[in-house]
Short mmCIF file of C-alpha atoms in Angstrom, two decimals:
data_model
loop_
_atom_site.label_atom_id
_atom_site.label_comp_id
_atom_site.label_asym_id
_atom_site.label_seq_id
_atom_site.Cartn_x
_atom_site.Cartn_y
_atom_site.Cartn_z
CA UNK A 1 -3.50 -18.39 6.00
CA UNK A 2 -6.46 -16.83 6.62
CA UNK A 3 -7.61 -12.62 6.50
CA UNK A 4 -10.59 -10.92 7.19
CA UNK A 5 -11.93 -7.71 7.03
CA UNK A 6 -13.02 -6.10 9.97
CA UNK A 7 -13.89 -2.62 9.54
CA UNK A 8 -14.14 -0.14 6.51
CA UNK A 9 -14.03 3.78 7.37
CA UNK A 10 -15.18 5.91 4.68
CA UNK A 11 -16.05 9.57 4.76
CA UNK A 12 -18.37 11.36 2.77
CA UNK A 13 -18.63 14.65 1.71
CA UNK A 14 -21.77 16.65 0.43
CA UNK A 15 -22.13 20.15 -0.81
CA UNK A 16 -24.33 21.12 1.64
CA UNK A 17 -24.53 21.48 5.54
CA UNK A 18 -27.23 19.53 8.12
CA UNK A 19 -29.35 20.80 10.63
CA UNK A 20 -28.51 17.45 12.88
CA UNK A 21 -32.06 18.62 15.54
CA UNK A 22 -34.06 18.11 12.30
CA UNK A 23 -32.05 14.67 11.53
CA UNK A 24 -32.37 13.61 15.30
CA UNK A 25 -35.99 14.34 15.91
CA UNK A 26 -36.94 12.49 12.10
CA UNK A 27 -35.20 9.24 13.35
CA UNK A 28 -35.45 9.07 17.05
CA UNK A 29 -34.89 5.33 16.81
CA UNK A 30 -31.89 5.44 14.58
CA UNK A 31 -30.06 8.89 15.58
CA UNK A 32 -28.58 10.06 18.82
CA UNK A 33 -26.38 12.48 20.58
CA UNK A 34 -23.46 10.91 22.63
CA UNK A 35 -22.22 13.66 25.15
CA UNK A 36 -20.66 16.56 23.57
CA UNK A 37 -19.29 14.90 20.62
CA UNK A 38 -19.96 17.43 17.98
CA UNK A 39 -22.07 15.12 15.90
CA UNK A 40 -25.18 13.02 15.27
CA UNK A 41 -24.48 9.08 15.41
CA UNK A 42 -26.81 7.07 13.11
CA UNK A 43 -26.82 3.61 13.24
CA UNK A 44 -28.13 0.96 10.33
CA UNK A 45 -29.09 -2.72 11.23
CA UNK A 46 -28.68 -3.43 7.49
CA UNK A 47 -25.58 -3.30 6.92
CA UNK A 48 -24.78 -3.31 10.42
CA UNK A 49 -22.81 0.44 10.27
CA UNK A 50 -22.84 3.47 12.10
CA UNK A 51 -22.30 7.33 10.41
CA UNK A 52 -21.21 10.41 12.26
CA UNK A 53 -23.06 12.72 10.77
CA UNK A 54 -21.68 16.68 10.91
CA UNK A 55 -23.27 19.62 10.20
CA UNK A 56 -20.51 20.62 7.89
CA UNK A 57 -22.22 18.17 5.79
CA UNK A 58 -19.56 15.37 6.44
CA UNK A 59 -20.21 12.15 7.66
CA UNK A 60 -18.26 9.43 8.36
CA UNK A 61 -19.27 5.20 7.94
CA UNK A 62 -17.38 2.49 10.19
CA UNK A 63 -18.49 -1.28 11.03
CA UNK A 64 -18.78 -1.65 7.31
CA UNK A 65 -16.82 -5.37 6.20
CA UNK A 66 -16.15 -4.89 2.49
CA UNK A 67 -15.44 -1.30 0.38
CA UNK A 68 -19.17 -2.22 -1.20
CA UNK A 69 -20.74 -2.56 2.22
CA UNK A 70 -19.93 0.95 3.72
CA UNK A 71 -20.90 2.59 0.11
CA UNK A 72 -23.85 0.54 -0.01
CA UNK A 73 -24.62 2.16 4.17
CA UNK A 74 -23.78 5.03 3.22
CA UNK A 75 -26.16 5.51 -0.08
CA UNK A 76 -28.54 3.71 2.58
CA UNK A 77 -28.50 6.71 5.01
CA UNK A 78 -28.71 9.14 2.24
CA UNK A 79 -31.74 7.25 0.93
CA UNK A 80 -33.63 6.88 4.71
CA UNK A 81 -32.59 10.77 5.23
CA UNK A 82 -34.79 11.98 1.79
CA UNK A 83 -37.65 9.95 2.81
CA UNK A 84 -37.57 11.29 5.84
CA UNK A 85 -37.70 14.61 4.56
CA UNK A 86 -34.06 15.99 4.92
CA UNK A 87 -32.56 17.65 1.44
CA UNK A 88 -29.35 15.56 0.48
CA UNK A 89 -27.25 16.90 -2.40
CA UNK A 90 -27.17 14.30 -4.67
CA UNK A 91 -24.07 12.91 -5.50
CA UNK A 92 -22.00 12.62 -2.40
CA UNK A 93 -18.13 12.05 -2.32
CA UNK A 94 -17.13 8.93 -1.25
CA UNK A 95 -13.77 8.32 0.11
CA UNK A 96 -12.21 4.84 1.65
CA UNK A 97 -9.64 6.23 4.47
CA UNK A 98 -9.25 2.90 5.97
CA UNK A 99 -9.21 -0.79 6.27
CA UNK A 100 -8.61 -3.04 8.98
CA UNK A 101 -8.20 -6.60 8.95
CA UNK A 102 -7.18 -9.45 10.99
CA UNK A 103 -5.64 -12.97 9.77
CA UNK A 104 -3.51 -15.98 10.91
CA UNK A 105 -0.19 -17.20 9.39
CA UNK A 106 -0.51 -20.68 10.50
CA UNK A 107 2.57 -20.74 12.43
CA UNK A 108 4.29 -19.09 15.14
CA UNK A 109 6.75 -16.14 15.06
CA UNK A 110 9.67 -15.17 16.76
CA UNK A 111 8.97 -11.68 17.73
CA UNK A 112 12.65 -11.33 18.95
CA UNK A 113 14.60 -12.47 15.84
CA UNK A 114 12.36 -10.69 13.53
CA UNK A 115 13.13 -7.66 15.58
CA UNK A 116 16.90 -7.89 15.74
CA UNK A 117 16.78 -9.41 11.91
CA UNK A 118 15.09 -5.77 10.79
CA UNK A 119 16.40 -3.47 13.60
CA UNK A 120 18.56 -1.90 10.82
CA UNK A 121 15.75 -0.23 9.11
CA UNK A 122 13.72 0.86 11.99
CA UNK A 123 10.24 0.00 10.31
CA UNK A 124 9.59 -2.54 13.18
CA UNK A 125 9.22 -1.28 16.99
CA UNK A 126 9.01 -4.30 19.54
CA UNK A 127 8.35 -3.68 23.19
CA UNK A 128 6.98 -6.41 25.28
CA UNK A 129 7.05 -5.11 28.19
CA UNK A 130 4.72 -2.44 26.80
CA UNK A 131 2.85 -4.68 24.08
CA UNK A 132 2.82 -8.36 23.29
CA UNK A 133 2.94 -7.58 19.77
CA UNK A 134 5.56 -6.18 17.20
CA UNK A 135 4.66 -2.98 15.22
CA UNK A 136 5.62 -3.54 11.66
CA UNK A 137 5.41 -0.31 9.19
CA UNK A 138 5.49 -1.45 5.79
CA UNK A 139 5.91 0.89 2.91
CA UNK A 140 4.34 -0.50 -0.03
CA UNK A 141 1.59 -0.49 0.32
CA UNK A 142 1.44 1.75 3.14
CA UNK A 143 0.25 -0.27 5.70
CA UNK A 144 1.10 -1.20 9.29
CA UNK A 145 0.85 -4.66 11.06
CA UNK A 146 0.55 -5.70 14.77
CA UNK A 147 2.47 -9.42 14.29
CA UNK A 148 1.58 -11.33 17.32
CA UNK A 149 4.11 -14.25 18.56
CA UNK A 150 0.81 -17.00 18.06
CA UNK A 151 0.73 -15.76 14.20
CA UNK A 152 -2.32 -13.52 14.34
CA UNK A 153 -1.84 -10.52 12.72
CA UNK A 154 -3.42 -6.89 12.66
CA UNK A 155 -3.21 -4.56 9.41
CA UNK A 156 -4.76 -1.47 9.37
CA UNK A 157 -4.07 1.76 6.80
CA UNK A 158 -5.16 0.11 3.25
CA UNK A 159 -7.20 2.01 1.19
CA UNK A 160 -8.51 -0.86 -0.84
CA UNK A 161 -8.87 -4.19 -0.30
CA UNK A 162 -6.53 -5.12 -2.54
CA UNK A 163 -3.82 -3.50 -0.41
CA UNK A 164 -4.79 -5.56 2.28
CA UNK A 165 -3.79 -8.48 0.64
CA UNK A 166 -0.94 -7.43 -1.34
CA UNK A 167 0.23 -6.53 2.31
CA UNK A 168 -0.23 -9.77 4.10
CA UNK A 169 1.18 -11.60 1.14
CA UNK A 170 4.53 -9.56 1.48
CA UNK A 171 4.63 -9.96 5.40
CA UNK A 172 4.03 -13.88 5.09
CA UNK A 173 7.21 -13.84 2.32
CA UNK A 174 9.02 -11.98 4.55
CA UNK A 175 8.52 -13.48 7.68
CA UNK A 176 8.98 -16.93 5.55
CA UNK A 177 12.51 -15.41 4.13
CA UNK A 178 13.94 -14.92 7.32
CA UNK A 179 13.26 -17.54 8.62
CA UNK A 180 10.79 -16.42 12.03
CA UNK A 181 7.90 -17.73 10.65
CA UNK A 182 7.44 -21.39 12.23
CA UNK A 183 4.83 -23.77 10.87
CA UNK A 184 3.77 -26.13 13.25
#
């Protein structure tokens, strides 16, 4: 079994608000205005990440692979914004609102028994004629998984990696336990 992570959101609050002209015209190479989306976007190479910044003084990190990465993009913006001559409060507020990640089971599953074997409960919704994949809503931890018939799976909602998984762990033992799981 295999899981990887594949994005990181975090958003980040300062004390303060930004004049995003003064941000966009300090970093023409970096920041831009896409249409009228209310924000700046600012993009890093290193890590590869991109921030929304806001002039509420929010900003928000995706791309990042790892809870360390999008802090360590985030303290990376703050640091290219003072030497670029913005004022940044100094101690922003860091918040991981979610984590995606992607994995194989190393099997197949049968989407329709694992539907009609948890139908009771209602945490799994499976369409295929709308979706090739089941929606799974697990509960602890609060997650939800996309649980694809070839045994790739989707979880998105963690908060930590740790969730993540915690979570796949649980699905594979539960997909294992009744019995829809099918090595090959």
């Amino acid at each position: 079994m295999t899981v990887r992570i594949q994005n990181v959101v975090a958003s980040v609050t300062f004390n303060q608000s930004f004049d995003l002209n003064v941000i966009a015209d300090a970093f023409p190479w970096d920041a831009e205005f896409k249409g009228r989306f209310p924000g700046l976007v600012f993009r890093l190479k290193k890590p590869k990440t991109t921030m929304l910044i806001f002039k509420t003084g929010k900003m928000v990190c995706t791309g990042g692979k790892g809870e360390d990465e999008a802090r360590k993009a985030i303290l990376t913006v703050v640091q290219k914004l003072k030497r670029g001559g913005i004022s940044v409060a100094e101690k922003p507020e860091i918040k991981i609102t979610n984590i995606v990640a992607s994995g194989v089971l190393n099997g197949v599953i049968d989407l329709d028994r694992l539907y009609l074997y948890d139908r009771m409960d209602d945490k799994i919704i499976f369409e295929p004629e709308q979706f090739p994949a089941a929606i799974y809503r697990m509960k602890s931890p609060n997650v939800v998984f996309l649980i694809f018939s070839n045994g790739k799976i989707v979880c998105a909602g963690a908060k930590k990696e740790g969730e993540i998984y915690e979570a796949v762990e649980n699905l594979r033992r539960r997909l294992e336990e009744s019995e829809v799981l099918i090595r090959s």
